[in-house]
Amino acid sequence: MSTATRNTSARRHPAAPGARTAAGAIIAVACLLVAGCGSKPAPSASLPAAPASPPLTTSFATANGASWTVVEMGGSAAQEDNFWQVFVRQTATAGWRQVTPLGVADNGGLVVASPGSGSLVTAFRPSQLLTYTPLAASTDNGAKWSSAGPLNASLASAADALAAGPNGQLIALTSGGTKAELGQQLGTTWSRLATVSSLNATPPGRACQVTGLTAAAFSASTPLVAASCGRPGVAGIFADTGGTWHAAGPRVSGDTVDVLALAASGSGLVALLRATTGTSASIIGAWYTGGRWTLSAPLRIGAGKLGSTALGPAGSMGVTWNAVKGATLAGPGKAWQTLPALPKQAATLALGSQVEAIVANSQTFRDYQLASGGWSLAQTLHVQIPYGSSG
Amino acid sequence: MNSGLNDNNPTLVAAFRAALLHQGIYVLLIFAILAVAWVSAREWLRPARAARFATPEPAWRQLLRVGFGVIWIFDGLLQAQPAMAAGLPSQVIEPTAASSPAWVQHVVNWAGTTWSYHPIQAGASAVWIQLGIGVWLIAAPRGTWSRLAGLASVAWGLVVWVFGEAFGGIFAPGLTWLFGAPGAALFYCAAGALIALPERTWHSARLGRSVLSALGLFFIGMAVLQAWPGRGFWQGTVHGQQGTLTSMVSSMAGVPQPVILEDWVRSFASFTAAHGFAVNLFAVIALAAIGAGLLSAGLPEVGLRAPAPWLLKATVIAMVVLCLADWVLIEDFGFFGGLGTDPNSMIPMALVVVAGYLALSPAPAVVTEPAVVPEPAGPEPAAAAAEPAVAAAAGSATAEPDAVPRRGWQAQPARLARSFGAASTGAVVAVWAVAIVLLGAAPMALAQTNRTASPIIAQAIDGDSAPMDSKAPAFTLTDQNGKQVSLASLRGKVVLLTFLDPVCTSDCPQIAQEFKGTDQVLGAKSRNVELVAIVANPLYRSTAYTRAFDAEQRLTKVPNWLYLTGSLAQLQQAWKNYAIAADIVPSGGMIAHNDVAYVIDPNGYTRNELDFDPGPGTASSKSSFSVELTNAAERFVRS
């Protein structure tokens, strides 16, 4: 009976069931293959790459010989075992000493600003579950700190994301460099200074096509912000005079120009610029004195990874890149001097009375001085790193 | 998704064992009750012996039913491993979905999170559901209940395939038959579906042909995938690094297992590294040949001649051998390491293929023998003609007239009793198996209605709270709005007190959220509770920082939240009174302080101290701490 039943079914639908079954099975297998190949998503349309943020590692030396440097020490950042440190040297001949402010985990980085005369303001960039920015202030080059602020936002990642001006004024770049806040009384109160959008709504901003804010400074009591420009040939430095933004930067050849460092220098300004053409970058020193900008010749670093920036007295500046390469610029009108290969794990240069290379790794801080075409170890400090304390 | 706890956390392991033990006692109790009731019904009521079908269950169905019944039971026992409760989401579920698209991870994450919120209930649930399905399949050989067992296998198999196997990994790169594609649970579903088919399908060879044809296409598809260039299977090593297959096999060798097995797998890994091309070529050819051989079983469906019987038999044997070899050398049996959930895909796959082969020989038609009545009975005006449910579970038909005429509803209990007594041993065991499944499913379903996590997680991290009974030390400090607040001013409310660093990067934000969660769990009772934190940082203690912390943690709108600070001397006194250390750490470290919470009753007495280190700070652990704190507070809340 079951055989007859089967044959009857076959007569009514001679080949359709089998063909349908086969077709359905083939479609199923095809779907399986397509799914199983694990197709990757279509590549997104190419977008212009945002310029890399200016490095946090930096140093600054004043005309009277006082210097400070910010370097990363400890272990893995992924495991919250990296701890940023601040070192200060009060005079050109004194040794370095560790003055890292206490009381806040600094795995996210430190940014130091100085209004001069031994005063320092340090911002703790947020990390892990801390989302706002505590501040610390010192009037004696970091010997003692007191809490300041806070800044109820996340400070941008740039060595000059914080600027300190007269009378306790501060400028802070926040929200990934899209906003600038103006602080009073060492950050007790804050008000919005600018945003990328508000700058781009101004004539100088449109001329630049601001893509992000990268540095801040005060020229006397005038707030300045610096930016990356999308329009070629423009260095985005803007000054706020009476509530109106004015272009204050030089013209620079190159596809995109971003400002790596900006600081007041005497009655003028100094700036380190990065001009990028394609994938090749050049570093240019810029000085503003007597109402005009002077630019250095470009230092070509190609596709090199910028390690640190350094500003020194008399408009001197320096950069490191690709871990072992460094160059300095003595001042306006001078040429870039390429340095001998930097000591291993050099973090930054320090420009005081002489060129120094700061090596900071794990728990040891070393200061090398350039002499006779080579590096000689001048000072070693052991730093007690609180591994595991941020877990 | 996971609770973040160590897989073998002793608290969780002990709780898991206790839950299994308690539920195991219920299982035995149910069995005892059923057994006694059944024996009693048989002895006292002497029901008619059930009719028996002349045609036995076909071999293919019996193979699937018993085979997968055993596998489900084995899987259930594996699910009872100590590390399962805590370890399954993080060590099995999450890694399985790691390379799948985001939407798959989202789906899987839901299940993992659900598990991690109630790890004990979830772990025990999986044990009993799988044990129950296994026993049910074995105990119910045919009929409605047997088909329902098949459907239960499909349903739970789907749950496992989606959530436990991330859809069998079919959306992730690197899919390969060698490592279990398209997921072992899919074969459990297939077997269940075949078992659930009506009896009329047993009498046609079409079922066997369809199964083999489908599997044939599957094997051919797997062969194509295996041969596909650029997927890394053709190279044993690539630039000195292990190739895809070699690294997969090596990873299995690293699982804790008997040394001899580890040696086998490691040897095969070495062989693959050296001869990757040959190994993959063999796999491709074998899969293609087996696929073609199985597919040929479906030739009659398209009007072609059936293949020679010896060819099909040889194909099936070859497939079984290949499956066994893969199961040992590549899948490494699948269940070692303390978190193995099943023996992987090769055994289930082989069972389905062999069943398909056996199904090529259809079962003869069914003939029913009349029921045998043990005693003569008088004429019955309402003789039962319908099959009672329990008797149908045995796949048998009964017709048992009542001895005494009764009205319909009055006759029902007696009828049920006779039916129960007439049921076969298998039927009773099947009922017991269903009870086991329900015993597993019910607690987890109930737990699902609770949106908070079990407090067991918090206890596993920090232990139980310490009861106290001492007057809470007084303090008068400044709240985030600049107002003076004393402990005495909070009299009449339960005070939940902790100590938080406003610039903390890790623990304190989590503890703040746990306090906020406690407020939510308390609901209306939170009116009588005050959540109080005291600053635990000697350097960053201004109200600007307590307000910044409140804004960061979205506590500004919580009406019963107080974040208190004061002068350094005042804070140090409070720290001393409540045994809080707040130590400055040099060189960029966070203030080191202990994490603790106190429950102070409305009369100002400290009644509980809880170690409140938030541990991993996962969603489930935070919810668990909130529940633990709520439970500690509720005892003292005045309604």
Coordinates of C-alpha atoms in Angstrom, one line a residue, chain B residues 370-607:
Chain B
P370 CA -7.3 -5.0 20.5
A371 CA -6.8 -4.3 24.2
V372 CA -6.9 -7.2 26.6
V373 CA -9.5 -6.8 29.4
P374 CA -8.5 -8.7 32.6
E375 CA -12.1 -9.1 34.0
P376 CA -15.5 -9.3 32.5
A377 CA -17.5 -6.2 33.0
G378 CA -21.3 -5.2 32.9
P379 CA -22.8 -3.1 30.2
E380 CA -21.6 0.5 30.5
P381 CA -23.8 3.4 29.4
A382 CA -20.8 5.7 29.2
A383 CA -18.0 3.4 28.3
A384 CA -14.9 5.4 27.6
A385 CA -13.8 5.4 24.0
A386 CA -11.3 8.1 24.0
E387 CA -7.6 7.5 24.6
P388 CA -6.5 8.9 27.9
A389 CA -3.5 11.1 27.8
V390 CA -1.2 9.1 30.0
A391 CA -1.8 5.9 28.1
A392 CA -1.2 7.6 24.8
A393 CA 2.2 8.5 26.1
A394 CA 3.1 4.9 25.9
G395 CA 2.0 4.8 22.3
S396 CA -0.7 2.4 23.1
A397 CA -4.5 2.5 22.8
T398 CA -6.7 1.6 25.7
A399 CA -10.4 1.0 26.1
E400 CA -11.3 0.5 29.7
P401 CA -15.0 0.5 30.6
D402 CA -15.8 1.7 34.1
A403 CA -16.9 -1.0 36.5
V404 CA -19.7 1.2 38.0
P405 CA -21.8 3.5 35.9
R406 CA -21.3 7.2 37.0
R407 CA -22.0 10.6 35.6
G408 CA -19.4 12.1 33.3
W409 CA -17.6 14.3 35.8
Q410 CA -17.8 11.8 38.6
A411 CA -16.3 9.1 36.3
Q412 CA -13.3 11.3 35.4
P413 CA -11.1 10.7 38.4
A414 CA -11.6 7.0 38.2
R415 CA -11.0 7.0 34.5
L416 CA -7.8 9.0 35.0
A417 CA -6.7 6.6 37.7
R418 CA -7.3 3.6 35.4
S419 CA -5.5 5.3 32.6
F420 CA -2.6 6.0 34.8
G421 CA -2.5 2.5 36.1
A422 CA -2.7 1.2 32.5
A423 CA 0.3 3.3 31.4
S424 CA 3.5 1.6 30.6
T425 CA 6.7 2.1 32.6
G426 CA 8.0 4.2 29.8
A427 CA 5.0 6.5 30.0
V428 CA 5.4 7.1 33.7
V429 CA 9.1 7.8 33.2
A430 CA 8.1 10.2 30.4
V431 CA 5.8 12.1 32.7
W432 CA 8.6 12.2 35.2
A433 CA 10.9 13.5 32.5
V434 CA 8.5 16.3 31.7
A435 CA 8.4 17.2 35.4
I436 CA 12.2 17.4 35.4
V437 CA 12.1 19.8 32.4
L438 CA 9.5 21.9 34.1
L439 CA 11.6 21.9 37.3
G440 CA 14.4 23.3 35.3
A441 CA 12.5 25.8 33.3
A442 CA 10.2 27.2 36.0
P443 CA 12.8 28.8 38.4
M444 CA 14.6 30.5 35.5
A445 CA 11.4 31.8 34.1
L446 CA 10.5 33.2 37.5
A447 CA 13.9 34.7 37.8
Q448 CA 13.5 36.4 34.5
T449 CA 10.6 38.4 35.9
N450 CA 13.0 40.0 38.3
R451 CA 15.0 42.7 36.6
T452 CA 17.6 42.8 39.3
A453 CA 20.5 40.4 39.7
S454 CA 20.8 37.8 42.4
P455 CA 22.7 39.0 45.5
I456 CA 24.8 35.8 45.3
I457 CA 27.1 37.6 43.0
A458 CA 27.9 40.4 45.5
Q459 CA 28.4 37.7 48.2
A460 CA 30.7 35.8 45.9
I461 CA 32.8 39.0 45.4
D462 CA 32.9 40.3 49.0
G463 CA 31.4 37.7 51.3
D464 CA 28.4 38.2 53.5
S465 CA 27.7 41.4 55.5
A466 CA 28.8 41.6 59.1
P467 CA 26.0 42.3 61.5
M468 CA 26.7 45.0 64.0
D469 CA 24.9 46.7 66.9
S470 CA 26.7 49.8 68.0
K471 CA 25.9 53.5 68.1
A472 CA 27.0 55.1 64.8
P473 CA 29.7 57.7 65.4
A474 CA 28.4 61.2 64.9
F475 CA 29.5 63.6 62.3
T476 CA 28.5 67.0 61.1
L477 CA 29.7 67.8 57.6
T478 CA 28.8 69.9 54.6
D479 CA 26.7 68.6 51.7
Q480 CA 27.2 69.3 48.0
N481 CA 25.0 72.4 48.2
G482 CA 26.9 73.9 51.1
K483 CA 24.4 72.9 53.8
Q484 CA 25.5 71.5 57.2
V485 CA 24.3 67.9 57.7
S486 CA 24.7 65.9 60.9
L487 CA 24.0 62.2 61.4
A488 CA 21.6 63.2 64.1
S489 CA 19.5 65.2 61.6
L490 CA 18.9 62.0 59.7
R491 CA 17.4 60.2 62.7
G492 CA 14.2 58.4 61.7
K493 CA 15.5 57.2 58.4
V494 CA 17.8 54.3 57.5
V495 CA 21.1 55.7 56.5
L496 CA 23.2 53.9 53.9
L497 CA 26.7 55.3 54.4
T498 CA 29.8 55.0 52.3
F499 CA 33.0 56.8 51.6
L500 CA 33.8 58.0 48.1
D501 CA 36.7 59.8 46.4
P502 CA 35.3 62.4 44.1
V503 CA 38.2 62.1 41.6
C504 CA 38.3 58.3 41.7
T505 CA 38.7 56.6 38.3
S506 CA 37.5 53.1 39.2
D507 CA 35.6 51.9 42.3
C508 CA 33.8 55.0 43.6
P509 CA 31.8 55.7 40.4
Q510 CA 30.6 52.1 40.5
I511 CA 29.7 52.2 44.2
A512 CA 27.8 55.4 43.5
Q513 CA 25.8 53.7 40.8
E514 CA 25.2 50.8 43.1
F515 CA 23.8 53.2 45.7
K516 CA 21.7 54.8 43.0
G517 CA 20.5 51.3 42.0
T518 CA 19.6 50.6 45.6
D519 CA 17.3 53.6 45.6
Q520 CA 15.6 52.3 42.6
V521 CA 15.1 48.8 44.0
L522 CA 13.8 50.2 47.2
G523 CA 11.1 52.1 45.3
A524 CA 8.6 53.8 47.6
K525 CA 10.6 52.8 50.6
S526 CA 13.4 55.0 49.5
R527 CA 11.5 57.9 51.2
N528 CA 12.7 56.5 54.5
V529 CA 16.3 56.0 53.4
E530 CA 19.1 58.4 53.0
L531 CA 22.0 57.6 50.8
V532 CA 25.1 59.3 52.3
A533 CA 28.6 59.4 51.0
I534 CA 31.5 61.1 52.7
V535 CA 34.6 62.3 50.8
A536 CA 37.6 60.0 51.0
N537 CA 40.3 62.2 49.5
P538 CA 42.4 64.5 51.7
L539 CA 43.4 66.7 48.8
Y540 CA 40.3 66.9 46.5
R541 CA 37.5 67.6 49.0
S542 CA 35.8 70.9 48.1
T543 CA 32.1 71.1 47.3
A544 CA 33.1 71.9 43.7
Y545 CA 34.4 68.4 43.5
T546 CA 31.5 66.7 45.2
R547 CA 29.2 68.6 42.8
A548 CA 31.4 67.6 39.9
F549 CA 31.2 63.9 41.0
D550 CA 27.4 64.2 41.4
A551 CA 27.1 65.6 37.9
E552 CA 29.3 62.9 36.5
Q553 CA 27.3 60.1 38.2
R554 CA 23.9 61.7 37.4
L555 CA 23.1 61.9 41.1
T556 CA 22.0 65.6 41.2
K557 CA 18.4 64.7 40.8
V558 CA 18.4 61.9 43.4
P559 CA 16.5 63.6 46.3
N560 CA 17.8 61.4 49.1
W561 CA 21.5 61.6 48.0
L562 CA 24.0 63.5 50.2
Y563 CA 27.7 63.8 49.4
L564 CA 29.4 65.3 52.5
T565 CA 32.7 66.9 53.0
G566 CA 34.4 69.2 55.5
S567 CA 37.7 70.3 56.7
L568 CA 40.6 67.9 56.6
A569 CA 40.4 67.5 60.4
Q570 CA 36.6 66.8 60.2
L571 CA 37.1 64.2 57.5
Q572 CA 40.0 62.5 59.2
Q573 CA 37.8 62.2 62.3
A574 CA 35.0 60.6 60.3
W575 CA 37.5 58.3 58.6
K576 CA 38.9 57.2 62.0
N577 CA 35.4 56.6 63.4
Y578 CA 34.3 54.5 60.6
A579 CA 37.7 52.7 60.1
I580 CA 38.3 54.2 56.7
A581 CA 41.9 54.6 55.4
A582 CA 42.5 57.3 52.8
D583 CA 46.1 57.2 51.9
I584 CA 47.9 59.5 49.5
V585 CA 49.8 57.5 46.8
P586 CA 52.7 59.1 45.1
S587 CA 53.6 59.5 41.4
G588 CA 50.2 59.8 39.9
G589 CA 48.3 57.2 42.0
M590 CA 44.8 57.4 43.1
I591 CA 44.0 57.8 46.8
A592 CA 44.0 54.4 48.4
H593 CA 40.9 53.8 50.5
N594 CA 38.8 50.8 51.5
D595 CA 35.4 50.3 50.0
V596 CA 32.7 49.8 52.7
A597 CA 29.1 50.5 53.2
Y598 CA 27.2 50.8 56.6
V599 CA 23.6 50.4 57.3
I600 CA 22.5 52.7 60.2
D601 CA 19.0 52.2 61.5
P602 CA 16.5 55.0 62.2
N603 CA 17.7 55.1 65.8
G604 CA 21.2 55.8 64.9
Y605 CA 22.7 52.4 65.4
T606 CA 25.0 50.7 62.9
R607 CA 23.4 47.4 62.1

